[in-house]
Structures are given as C-alpha cells and as structure tokens.
Coordinates of C-alpha atoms and ligand atoms in Angstrom, one line a residue:
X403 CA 74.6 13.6 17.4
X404 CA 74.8 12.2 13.5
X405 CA 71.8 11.3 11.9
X406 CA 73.0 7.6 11.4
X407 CA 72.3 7.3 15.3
X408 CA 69.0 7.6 15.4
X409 CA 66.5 4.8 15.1
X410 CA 63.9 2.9 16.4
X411 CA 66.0 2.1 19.6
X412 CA 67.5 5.7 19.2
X413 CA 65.0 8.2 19.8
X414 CA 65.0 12.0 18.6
X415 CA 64.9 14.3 22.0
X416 CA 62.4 16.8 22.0
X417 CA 62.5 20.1 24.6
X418 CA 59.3 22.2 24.7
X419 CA 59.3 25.9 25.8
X420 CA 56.4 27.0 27.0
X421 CA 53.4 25.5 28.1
X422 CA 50.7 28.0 27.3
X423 CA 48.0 28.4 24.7
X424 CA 50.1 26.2 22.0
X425 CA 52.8 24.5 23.9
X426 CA 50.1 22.6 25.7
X427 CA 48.4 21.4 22.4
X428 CA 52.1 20.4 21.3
X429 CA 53.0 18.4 24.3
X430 CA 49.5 17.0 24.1
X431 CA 49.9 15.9 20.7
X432 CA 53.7 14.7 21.1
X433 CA 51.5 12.7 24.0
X434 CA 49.0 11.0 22.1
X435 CA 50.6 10.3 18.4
X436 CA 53.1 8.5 19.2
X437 CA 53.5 5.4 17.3
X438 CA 52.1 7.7 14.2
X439 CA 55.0 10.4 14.5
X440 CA 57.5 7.9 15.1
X441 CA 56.1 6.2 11.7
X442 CA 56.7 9.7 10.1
X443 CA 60.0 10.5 11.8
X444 CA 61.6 7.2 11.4
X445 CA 62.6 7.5 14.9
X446 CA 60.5 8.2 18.2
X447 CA 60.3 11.8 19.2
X448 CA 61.0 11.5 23.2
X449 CA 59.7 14.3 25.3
X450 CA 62.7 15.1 27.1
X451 CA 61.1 18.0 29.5
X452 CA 58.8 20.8 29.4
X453 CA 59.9 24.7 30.4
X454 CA 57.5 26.5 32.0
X455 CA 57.8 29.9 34.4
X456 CA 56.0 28.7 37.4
X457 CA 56.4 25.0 38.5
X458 CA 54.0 25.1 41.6
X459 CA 50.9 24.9 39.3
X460 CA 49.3 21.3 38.8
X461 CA 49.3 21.0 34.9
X462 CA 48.4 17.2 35.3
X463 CA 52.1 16.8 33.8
X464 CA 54.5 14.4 34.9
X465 CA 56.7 16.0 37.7
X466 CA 59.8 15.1 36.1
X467 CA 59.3 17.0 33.0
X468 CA 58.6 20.5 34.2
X469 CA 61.2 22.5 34.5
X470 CA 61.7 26.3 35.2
X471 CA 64.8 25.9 33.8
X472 CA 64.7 26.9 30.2
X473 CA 68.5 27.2 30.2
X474 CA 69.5 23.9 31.2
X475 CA 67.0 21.7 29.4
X476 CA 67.9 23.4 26.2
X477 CA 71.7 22.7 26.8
X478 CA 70.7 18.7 27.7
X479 CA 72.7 16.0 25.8
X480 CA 69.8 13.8 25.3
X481 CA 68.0 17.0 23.2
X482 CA 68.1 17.4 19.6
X483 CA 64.6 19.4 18.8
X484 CA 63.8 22.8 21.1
X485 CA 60.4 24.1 20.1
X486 CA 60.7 27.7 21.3
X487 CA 57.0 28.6 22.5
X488 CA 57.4 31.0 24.9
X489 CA 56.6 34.4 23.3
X490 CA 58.3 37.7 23.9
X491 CA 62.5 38.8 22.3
X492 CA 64.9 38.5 24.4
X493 CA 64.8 35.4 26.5
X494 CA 63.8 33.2 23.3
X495 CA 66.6 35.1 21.2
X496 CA 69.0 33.3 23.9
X497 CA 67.2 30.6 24.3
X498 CA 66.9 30.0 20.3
X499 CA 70.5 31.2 19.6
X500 CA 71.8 28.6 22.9
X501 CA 70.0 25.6 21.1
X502 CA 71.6 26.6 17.4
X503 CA 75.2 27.1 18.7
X504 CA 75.0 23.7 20.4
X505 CA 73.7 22.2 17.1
X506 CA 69.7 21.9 17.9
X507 CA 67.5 22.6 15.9
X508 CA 64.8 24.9 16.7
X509 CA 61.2 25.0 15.7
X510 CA 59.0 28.1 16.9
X511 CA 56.0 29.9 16.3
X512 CA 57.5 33.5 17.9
X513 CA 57.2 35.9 14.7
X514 CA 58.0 38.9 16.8
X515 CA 61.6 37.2 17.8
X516 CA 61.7 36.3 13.9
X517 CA 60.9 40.1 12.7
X518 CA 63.7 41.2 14.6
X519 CA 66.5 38.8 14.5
X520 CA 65.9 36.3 12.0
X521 CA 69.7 37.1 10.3
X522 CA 71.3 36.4 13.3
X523 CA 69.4 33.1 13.8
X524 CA 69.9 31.8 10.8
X525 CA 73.6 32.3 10.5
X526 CA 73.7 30.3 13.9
X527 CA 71.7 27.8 12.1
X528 CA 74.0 28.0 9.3
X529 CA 77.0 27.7 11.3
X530 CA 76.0 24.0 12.7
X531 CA 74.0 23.2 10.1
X532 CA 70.9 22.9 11.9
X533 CA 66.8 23.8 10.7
X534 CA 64.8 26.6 11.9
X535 CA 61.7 26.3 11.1
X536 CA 59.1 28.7 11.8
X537 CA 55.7 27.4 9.7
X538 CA 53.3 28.7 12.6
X539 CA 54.7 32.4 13.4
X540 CA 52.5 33.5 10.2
X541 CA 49.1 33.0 10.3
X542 CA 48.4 30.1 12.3
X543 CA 47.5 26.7 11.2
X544 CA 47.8 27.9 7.5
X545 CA 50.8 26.3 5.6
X546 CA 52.2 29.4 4.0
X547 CA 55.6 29.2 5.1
X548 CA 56.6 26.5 3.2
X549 CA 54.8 26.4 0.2
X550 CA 56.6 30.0 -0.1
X551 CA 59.8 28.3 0.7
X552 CA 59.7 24.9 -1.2
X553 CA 56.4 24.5 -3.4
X554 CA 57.1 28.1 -5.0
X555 CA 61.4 27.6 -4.7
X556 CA 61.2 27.6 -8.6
X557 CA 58.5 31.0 -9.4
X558 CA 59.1 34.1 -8.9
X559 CA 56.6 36.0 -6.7
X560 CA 55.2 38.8 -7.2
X561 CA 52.8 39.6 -4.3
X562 CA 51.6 38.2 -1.0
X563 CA 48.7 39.8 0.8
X564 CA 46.2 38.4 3.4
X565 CA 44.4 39.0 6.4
X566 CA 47.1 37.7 8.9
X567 CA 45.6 39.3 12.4
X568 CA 42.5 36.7 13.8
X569 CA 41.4 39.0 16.5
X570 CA 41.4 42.6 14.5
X571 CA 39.6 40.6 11.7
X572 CA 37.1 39.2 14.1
X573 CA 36.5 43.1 15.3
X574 CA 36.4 44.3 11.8
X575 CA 33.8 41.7 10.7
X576 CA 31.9 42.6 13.7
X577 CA 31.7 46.0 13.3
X578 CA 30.7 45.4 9.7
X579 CA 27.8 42.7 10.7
X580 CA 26.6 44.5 13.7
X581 CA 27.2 48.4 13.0
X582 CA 29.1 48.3 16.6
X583 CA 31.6 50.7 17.2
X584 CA 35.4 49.8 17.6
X585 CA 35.7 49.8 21.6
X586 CA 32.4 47.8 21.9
X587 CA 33.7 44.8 19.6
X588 CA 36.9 44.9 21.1
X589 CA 35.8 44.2 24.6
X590 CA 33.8 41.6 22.4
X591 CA 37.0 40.3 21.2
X592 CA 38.4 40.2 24.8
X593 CA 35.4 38.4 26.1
X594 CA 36.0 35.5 23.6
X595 CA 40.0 34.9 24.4
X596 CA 40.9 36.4 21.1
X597 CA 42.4 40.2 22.2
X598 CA 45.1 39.8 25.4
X599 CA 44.8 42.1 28.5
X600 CA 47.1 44.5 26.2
X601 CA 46.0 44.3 22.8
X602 CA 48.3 47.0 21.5
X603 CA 50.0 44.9 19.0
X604 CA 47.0 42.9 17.3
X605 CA 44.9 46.7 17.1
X606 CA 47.8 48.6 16.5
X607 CA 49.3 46.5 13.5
X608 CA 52.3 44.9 15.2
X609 CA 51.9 41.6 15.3
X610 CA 50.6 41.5 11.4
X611 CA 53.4 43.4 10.6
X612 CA 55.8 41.0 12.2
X613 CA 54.0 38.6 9.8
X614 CA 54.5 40.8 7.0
X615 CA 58.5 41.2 7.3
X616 CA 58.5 37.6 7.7
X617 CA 56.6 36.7 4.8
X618 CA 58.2 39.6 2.6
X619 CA 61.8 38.2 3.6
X620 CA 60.6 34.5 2.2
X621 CA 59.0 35.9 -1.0
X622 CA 61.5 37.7 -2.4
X623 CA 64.4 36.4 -1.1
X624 CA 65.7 39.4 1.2
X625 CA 65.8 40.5 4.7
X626 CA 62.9 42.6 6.0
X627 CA 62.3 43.6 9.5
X628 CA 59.4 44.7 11.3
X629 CA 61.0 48.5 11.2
X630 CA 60.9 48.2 7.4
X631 CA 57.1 47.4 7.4
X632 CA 55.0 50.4 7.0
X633 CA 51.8 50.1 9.5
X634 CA 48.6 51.4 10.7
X635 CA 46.1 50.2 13.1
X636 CA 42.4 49.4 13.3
X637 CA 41.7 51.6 16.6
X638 CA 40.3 55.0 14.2
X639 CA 37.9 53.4 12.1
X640 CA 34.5 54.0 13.2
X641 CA 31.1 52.6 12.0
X642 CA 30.6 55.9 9.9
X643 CA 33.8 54.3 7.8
X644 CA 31.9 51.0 7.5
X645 CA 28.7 53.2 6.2
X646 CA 31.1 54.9 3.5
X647 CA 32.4 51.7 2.5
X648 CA 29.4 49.5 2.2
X649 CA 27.6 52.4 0.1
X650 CA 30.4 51.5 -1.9
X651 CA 29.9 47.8 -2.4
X652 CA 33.5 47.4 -0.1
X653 CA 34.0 46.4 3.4
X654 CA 37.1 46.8 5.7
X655 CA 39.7 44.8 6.4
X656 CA 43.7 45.0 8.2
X657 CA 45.6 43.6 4.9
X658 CA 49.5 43.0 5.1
X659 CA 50.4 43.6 1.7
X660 CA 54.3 42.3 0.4
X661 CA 54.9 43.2 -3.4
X662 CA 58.1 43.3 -5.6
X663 CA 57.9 47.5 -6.6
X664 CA 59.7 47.9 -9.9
X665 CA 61.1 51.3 -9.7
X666 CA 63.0 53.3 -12.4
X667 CA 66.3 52.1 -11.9
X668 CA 65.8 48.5 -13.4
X669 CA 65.9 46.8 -10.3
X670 CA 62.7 45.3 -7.9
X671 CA 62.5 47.6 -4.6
X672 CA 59.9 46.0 -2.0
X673 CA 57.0 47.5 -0.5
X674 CA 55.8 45.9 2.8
X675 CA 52.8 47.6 4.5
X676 CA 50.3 46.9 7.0
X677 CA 47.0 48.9 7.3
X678 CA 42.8 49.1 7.3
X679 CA 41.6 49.2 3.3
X680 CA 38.2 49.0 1.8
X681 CA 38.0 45.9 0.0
X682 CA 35.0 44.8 -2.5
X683 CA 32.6 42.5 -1.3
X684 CA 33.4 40.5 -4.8
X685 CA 37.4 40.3 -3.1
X686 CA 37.8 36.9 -2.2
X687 CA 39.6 38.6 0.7
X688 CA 36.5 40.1 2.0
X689 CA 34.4 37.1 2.8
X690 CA 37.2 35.5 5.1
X691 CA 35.3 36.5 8.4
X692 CA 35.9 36.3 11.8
X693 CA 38.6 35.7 13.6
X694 CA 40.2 33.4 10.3
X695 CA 43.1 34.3 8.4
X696 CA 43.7 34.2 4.6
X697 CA 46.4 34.8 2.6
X698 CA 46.9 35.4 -1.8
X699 CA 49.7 35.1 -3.3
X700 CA 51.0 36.0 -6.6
X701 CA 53.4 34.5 -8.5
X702 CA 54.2 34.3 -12.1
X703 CA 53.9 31.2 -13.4
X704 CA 51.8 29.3 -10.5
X705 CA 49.1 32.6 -10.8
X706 CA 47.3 33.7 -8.2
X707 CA 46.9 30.7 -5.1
X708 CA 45.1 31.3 -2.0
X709 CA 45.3 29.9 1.6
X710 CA 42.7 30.3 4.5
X711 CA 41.9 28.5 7.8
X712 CA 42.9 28.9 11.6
X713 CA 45.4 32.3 12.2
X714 CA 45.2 31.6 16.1
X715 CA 44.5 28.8 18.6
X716 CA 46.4 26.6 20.2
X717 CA 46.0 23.1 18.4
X718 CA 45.9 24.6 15.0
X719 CA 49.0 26.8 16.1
X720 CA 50.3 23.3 16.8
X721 CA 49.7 21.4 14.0
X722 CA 52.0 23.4 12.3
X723 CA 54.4 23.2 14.9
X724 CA 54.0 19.6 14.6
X725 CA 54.7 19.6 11.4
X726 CA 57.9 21.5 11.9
X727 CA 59.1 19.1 14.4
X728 CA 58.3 16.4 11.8
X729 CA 60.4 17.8 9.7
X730 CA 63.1 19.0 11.6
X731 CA 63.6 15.0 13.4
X732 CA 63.3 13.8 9.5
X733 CA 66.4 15.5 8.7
X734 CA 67.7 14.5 12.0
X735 CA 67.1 10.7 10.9
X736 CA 68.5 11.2 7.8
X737 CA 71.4 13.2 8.4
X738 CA 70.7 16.5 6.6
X739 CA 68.9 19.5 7.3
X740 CA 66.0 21.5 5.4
X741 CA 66.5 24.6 3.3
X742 CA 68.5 27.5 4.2
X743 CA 67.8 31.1 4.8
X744 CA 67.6 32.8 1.2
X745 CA 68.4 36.3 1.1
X746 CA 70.6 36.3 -2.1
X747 CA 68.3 39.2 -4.1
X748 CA 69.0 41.7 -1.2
X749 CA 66.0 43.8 -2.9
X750 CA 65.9 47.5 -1.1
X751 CA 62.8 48.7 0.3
X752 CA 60.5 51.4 -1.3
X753 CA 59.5 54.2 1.1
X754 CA 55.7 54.2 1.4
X755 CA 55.3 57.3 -0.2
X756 CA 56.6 56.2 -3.3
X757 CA 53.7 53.0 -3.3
X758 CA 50.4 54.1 -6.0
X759 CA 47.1 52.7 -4.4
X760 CA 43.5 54.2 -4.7
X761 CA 42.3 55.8 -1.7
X762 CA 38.4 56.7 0.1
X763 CA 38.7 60.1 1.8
X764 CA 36.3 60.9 4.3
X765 CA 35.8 64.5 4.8
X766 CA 33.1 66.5 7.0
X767 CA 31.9 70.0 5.1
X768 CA 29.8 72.7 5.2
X769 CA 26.9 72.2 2.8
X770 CA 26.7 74.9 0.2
X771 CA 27.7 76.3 -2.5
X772 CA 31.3 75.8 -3.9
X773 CA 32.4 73.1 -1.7
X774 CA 32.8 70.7 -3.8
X775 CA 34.1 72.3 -6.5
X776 CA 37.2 73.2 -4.0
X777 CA 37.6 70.3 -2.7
X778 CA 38.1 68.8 -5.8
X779 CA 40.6 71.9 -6.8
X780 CA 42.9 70.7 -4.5
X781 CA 43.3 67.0 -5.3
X782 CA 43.5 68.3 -9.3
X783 CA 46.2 70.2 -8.0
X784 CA 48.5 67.9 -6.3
X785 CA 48.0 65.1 -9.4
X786 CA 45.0 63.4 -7.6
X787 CA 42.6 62.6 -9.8
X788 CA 39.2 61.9 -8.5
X789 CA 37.2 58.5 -9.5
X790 CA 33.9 59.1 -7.2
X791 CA 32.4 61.7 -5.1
X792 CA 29.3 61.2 -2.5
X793 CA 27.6 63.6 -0.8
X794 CA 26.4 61.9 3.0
X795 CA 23.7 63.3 5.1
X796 CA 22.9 67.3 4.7
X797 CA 23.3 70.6 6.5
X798 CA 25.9 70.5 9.5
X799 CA 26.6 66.4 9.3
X800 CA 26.8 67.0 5.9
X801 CA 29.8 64.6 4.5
X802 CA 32.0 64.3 1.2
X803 CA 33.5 60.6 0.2
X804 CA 35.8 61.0 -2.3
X805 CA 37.3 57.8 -4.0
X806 CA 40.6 58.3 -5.9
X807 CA 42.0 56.7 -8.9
X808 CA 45.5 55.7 -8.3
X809 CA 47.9 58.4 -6.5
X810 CA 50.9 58.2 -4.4
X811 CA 51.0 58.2 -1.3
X812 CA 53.0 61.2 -0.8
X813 CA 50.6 62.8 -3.3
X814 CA 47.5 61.8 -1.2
X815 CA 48.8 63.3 2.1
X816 CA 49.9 66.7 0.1
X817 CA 46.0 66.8 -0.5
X818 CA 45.0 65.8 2.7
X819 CA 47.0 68.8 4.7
X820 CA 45.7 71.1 1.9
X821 CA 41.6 70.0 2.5
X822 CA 42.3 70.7 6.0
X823 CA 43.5 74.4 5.5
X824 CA 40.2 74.9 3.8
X825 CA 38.0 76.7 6.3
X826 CA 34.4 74.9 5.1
X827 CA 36.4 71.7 5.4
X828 CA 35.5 70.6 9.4
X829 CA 37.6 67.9 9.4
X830 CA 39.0 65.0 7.1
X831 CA 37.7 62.5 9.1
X832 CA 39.3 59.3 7.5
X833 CA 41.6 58.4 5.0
X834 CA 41.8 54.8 3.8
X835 CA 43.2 52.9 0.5
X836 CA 41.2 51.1 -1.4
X837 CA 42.9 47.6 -2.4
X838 CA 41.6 44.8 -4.6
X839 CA 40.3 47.1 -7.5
X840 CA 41.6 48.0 -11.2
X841 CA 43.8 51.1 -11.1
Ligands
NDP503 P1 51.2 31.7 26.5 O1 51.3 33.0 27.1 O2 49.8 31.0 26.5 O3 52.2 30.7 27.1 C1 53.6 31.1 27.3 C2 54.2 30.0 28.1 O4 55.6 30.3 28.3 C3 53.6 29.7 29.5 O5 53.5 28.3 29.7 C4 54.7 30.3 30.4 O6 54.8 29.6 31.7 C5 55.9 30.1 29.7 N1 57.0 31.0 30.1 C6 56.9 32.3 30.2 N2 58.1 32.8 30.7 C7 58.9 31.8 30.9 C8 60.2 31.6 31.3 N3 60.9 32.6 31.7 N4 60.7 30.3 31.4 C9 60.0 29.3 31.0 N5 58.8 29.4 30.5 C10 58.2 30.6 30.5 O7 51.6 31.9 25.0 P2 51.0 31.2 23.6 O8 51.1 29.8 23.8 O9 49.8 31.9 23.3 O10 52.1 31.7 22.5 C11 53.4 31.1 22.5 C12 54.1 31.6 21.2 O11 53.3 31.2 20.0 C13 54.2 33.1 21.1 O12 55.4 33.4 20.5 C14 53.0 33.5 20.2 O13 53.3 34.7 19.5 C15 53.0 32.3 19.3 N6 51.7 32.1 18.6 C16 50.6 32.0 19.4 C17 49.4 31.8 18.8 C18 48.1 31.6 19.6 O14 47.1 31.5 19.0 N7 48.2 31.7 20.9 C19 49.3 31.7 17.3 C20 50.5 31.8 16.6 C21 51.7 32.0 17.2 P3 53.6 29.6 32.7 O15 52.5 28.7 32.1 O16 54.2 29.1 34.0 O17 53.1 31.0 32.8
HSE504 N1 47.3 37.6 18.2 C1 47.4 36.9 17.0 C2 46.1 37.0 16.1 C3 47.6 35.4 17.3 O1 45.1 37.6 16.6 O2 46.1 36.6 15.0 C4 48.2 34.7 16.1 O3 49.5 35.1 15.8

C-alpha cells in the first residue's frame, strides 16, 4: 500500500504477535485509545488479528482475532504494522524477515533476535523501504533508543552505561539491603514474577548483553553482536562481596558499559562489556534500586544525560511499543519511513583485555608475617599498582581487599594466576572492577 491511501476511511492494519506479558498490554491499549491514536496516526490503527500458540485458552478476546497462525496473518493484505512480541530467534527472525520482504513494517521488543541478526533485518527493511523499530528491546519503558538515534543524530557519543537487567538489579539491591545471599534473593526474585522458571540469561548476563550490542551498534554507528559483548554474571557474588564493598563506600551493581576505545592507531575501537562492578554510593547509578533500569550516556557536546524508569513489565514494555507503532503508521500516513540502520563508522572491537578499569580483589590469606608484603610484590610486578589495601577479620578467616588504580585487564588476570600460586594465599575469592571512580 502507498501512504496517500490511508486516511480516516482508510485505516492502518495492525498484526500483533504474541499475546503474553506485553502483547496483552499492547492489544489492550490498541483497545482502548482509539480515537487518541487515530488523532496521532492520522489514520485508525485497525487490529487486524492477534497470534498466539494455543487458541483453546479463553483470553476474553474476540474469537476472530486469535490466530495460531503467525504465518498467515503476517502475510494478510489488509496488514501494514506486525509488532513481533513473541520472544525467542528463529521463528521471529522469519516471522520479522516475512513481514519486511512483503513491505511491513515491523515493530518489536525481541533484543535477543536484534543481538543476532539485526544486519540482516535491516537490509530487508532497507530493500522495501520499511521501519523497524525496536524502542522497547532495551531497557523497557525507557526512551533510549531513539534519543540515541534522533535527539543525539548530530553528537558524537562517547559512552553509554546503565543498569539494563530489572530482575539481577532487584537481586543485587536485595542483597545489599538485606545481607541475603544470592540463591535466597533469587527465589525472591522468582516469587515476585521478575526471574523466569530459567533465569540463565538475566543472572548470567545475556539478556543485558543483548542490550549492550544493541545499544553499542546505535552509539557509534557500527554493528555489534551479542558474541562481541564481553560478559559476566551475578551468580558468584556473595554477601562477603557486598561487606568489602560497602566498607568501601561502593555497592554492586550488573553495568553494561559501551565506550568509543581510542587505541594507538588513530582510529576509535569499541569496547562493549557486561559484568558485576562496585559502584560508589555518590554514583548516580547506584541509587537506581530495584528492579528499575537506568541508563548515562556520554556525549560530547550534549554532556552527560541520564534516563531511568520501568526496564520490565508489560504496559511500560508497551508504551514503548506503542510508541513505535505510532511511529511506524505515521510514516505509513505520510508516505515515508523513519531513519535507517547506520553502521557507516564500522569501528572494530577492542578485546577486553586491552580495556584499563580499577579493580577490588578479594583474597583469603594466612595471617602473619610477610603476607602482605607478597601480595603486593606480585601486582608491582605485573604493572598493577595498588590504590588500597584492607585487612578483614583475623587468624584463619583472615582477608586481604586490595583496590587497584587503573590496570588492564590482561594485566589484572597475570596477577590474579600469580596470587594463587602463592601458598599462604587460600583462595582469591573475588575479583571485581570498580567503575564510576577517577583513574
Ligand atoms: P510471554 O512469554 O509472556 O508471551 C509470549 C507470547 O507469544 C504468548 O502469548 C505465546 O502464546 C506467544 N507465542 C509463543 N510461541 C508462539 C507461536 N509459535 N506462534 C504464535 N504465538 C506464539 O513473553 P513477553 O510478553 O514477556 O515477551 C515478549 C517479548 O518482549 C520478548 O521478546 C521479550 O524479550 C520482550 N520483552 C519483554 C519484557 C517483559 O517485561 N516481559 C520487557 C522487554 C522486552 P501463548 O499465550 O498461547 O503461550
Ligand atoms: N528479563 C528482563 C529484565 C526483562 O529482567 O530486565 C526486560 O528485558
């Protein structure tokens, strides 16, 4: 269809995927604003069907709109907008990629599809010059997607970090409120809806890595997948940790952390990582408790801008799908289509080991004589130098937190195997950066 069909008598066809957690709170809001989104659009948004996997269960839905047909209703004449909100790759890679090539456009919240195939979907987009939009596969409700794209389209940035995981922030702030220890907060986080059945890829740094390549790829205009993200979980950090780090004035938190790297050749490398770091209690980053979502950005002429609110849930999951479809059956209306991928820098990406941060190493040691003085031999030799030492508890639970100035990765684990070939070193029993401090 041309945009100079639609109209008040004309409307714009909307299919919805998925009628979970946020595909309910879409349909429900398609449902009940719709003089106000046809005021927006220009055009009604008509609800041509809903997808779902089982069609025996009574959603309270007009019969004629559930579908387990994903296939078909996405290939429907009478369709202009899928909204892709089914979760998982592969059937909402051909689901997504069915819609494009038939000159849809697609709106989804699905950053794990996005992490992995976002090239290929955009060049189908490309080819019928379609939008995809994506505003709620990062963090939520937040609108980071587009100021990113469009508010920033004229600065250069220079950094993007946040706390983009609700349900390992909510365990994180729980175990830093309560002194609980990881399992207990994540059953915690289980009881209240946030963690699924599986919660591999929230604990394990997955899904805010997905968020991460997704966000890195919009920043500095390059294509990052989830492979290229470097990640660590939440599920070894203990309560002893949170002890360590509030004696230090810092609490913990799962940061995904996008900067432009200069490296000696002249040209911007990017480092994308995911993993726990003590963060100051001044950090703005470490009052966002929880299961919300934050996220800083840093660019060089707007300076530093922050964004906080809902990560997770379905109606603030769908009011920025909403606003996506909005969008999406604008440019419908009018004939165009929203900005296109931008991936003209093509910026490499640095290998973690070459990324300086400070880092808190947790070691237990035999209390006497010498100790410490060895310990600190080691990081001296391998070019660590040593900001802060702490002795914790005495005799055999006696404990060494060392805090670094700023070293290399690759630096930092050369110390770490060396500590643990001393023999009055027990065990190192964490190492964690610290982020948000001067170098
Ligand atoms: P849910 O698991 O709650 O819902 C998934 C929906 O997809 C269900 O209605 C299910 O049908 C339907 N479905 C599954 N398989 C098929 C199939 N083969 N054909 C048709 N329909 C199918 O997921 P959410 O709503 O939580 O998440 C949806 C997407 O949004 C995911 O990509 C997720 O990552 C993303 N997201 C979710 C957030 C959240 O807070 N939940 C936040 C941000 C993003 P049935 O009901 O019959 O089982
Ligand atoms: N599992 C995700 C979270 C949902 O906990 O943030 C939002 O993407």
């Amino acid at each position: 269809m041309t945009g100079a069909q639609f109209g008040a008598d004309q409307p714009v066809g909307v299919a919805v995927l998925g009628y979970g957690n946020v595909g309910s709170e879409v349909v429900r809001i398609l449902q009940e604003q719709v003089d106000d989104l046809q005021q927006r659009v220009g055009a009604p948004l008509a609800l041509r069907g809903i997808a779902v996997r089982d069609a025996s269960r009574d959603r309270g839905l007009d019969p004629d709109l559930v579908t387990t047909d994903a296939r078909a209703l996405v290939e429907r004449d009478d369709v202009d907008i899928v909204v892709e909100l089914i979760g998982g790759i592969e059937l909402p890679r051909e689901l997504v990629l069915a819609a494009l090539s038939s000159g849809k456009s697609v709106v989804t919240a699905n950053k794990a599809l996005l992490s992995e195939h976002t090239g290929e979907l955009a060049e189908a987009a490309e080819a019928r010059n379609v939008d995809l939009y994506f505003e709620a596969a990062v963090a939520g409700a937040i609108p980071v997607i587009r100021p990113l794209t469009q508010s920033l389209a004229g600065d250069r940035v220079h950094r993007v970090a946040g706390i983009v995981n609700g349900t390992t922030n909510f365990i994180l702030s729980a175990m830093s409120e309560t002194g609980a220890d990881y399992g207990e907060t994540l059953a915690e986080a289980g009881n209240r809806g946030y963690a699924e059945a599986d919660p591999t890829a929230d604990v394990e740094g997955f899904d805010a890595a997905a968020k991460a390549a997704i966000l890195a790829s919009i920043a500095f205009h390059s294509r990052v997948s989830a492979s290229d993200v470097h990640r660590e979980g939440i599920s070894a950090i203990t309560p002893q940790d949170f002890e360590s780090a509030h004696a230090l004035g810092c609490t913990i938190k799962l940061l995904s952390i996008c900067e432009r790297v200069p490296s000696p050749g002249g040209r911007d490398r990017i480092s994308a990582r995911v993993y726990p770091a003590l963060v100051p209690d001044s950090h703005p980053l470490a009052t966002v408790g929880g299961a919300f979502n934050a996220v800083v950005v840093e660019a060089e002429n707007a300076g530093r801008l922050m964004f906080y609110g809902q990560g997770a849930g379905g109606a603030p999951t769908a009011s920025a799908v909403m606003g996506d479809v909005v969008m999406a059956a604008r440019n419908k209306v009018n004939g165009g289509r929203g900005p296109r991928e931008s991936k003209y820098a093509n910026l490499e990406i640095a290998p973690i080991g070459d990324i300086p941060t400070r880092y808190f190493v947790n070691m237990q040691v035999a209390d006497k004589a010498g100790v410490l003085s060895a310990v600190a031999a080691e990081f001296a030799q391998h070019g660590v130098s040593i900001s802060t030492v702490r002795q914790e508890g005495e005799g055999t639970g006696a404990r060494l937190v060392v805090v670094t100035h700023t070293a290399s990765d690759s630096a930092l684990s050369a110390t770490v195997s060396a500590l643990e070939q001393l023999e009055f070193v027990t065990a190192v029993t964490s190492v964690l950066r610290l982020e948000g401090t001067h170098r």
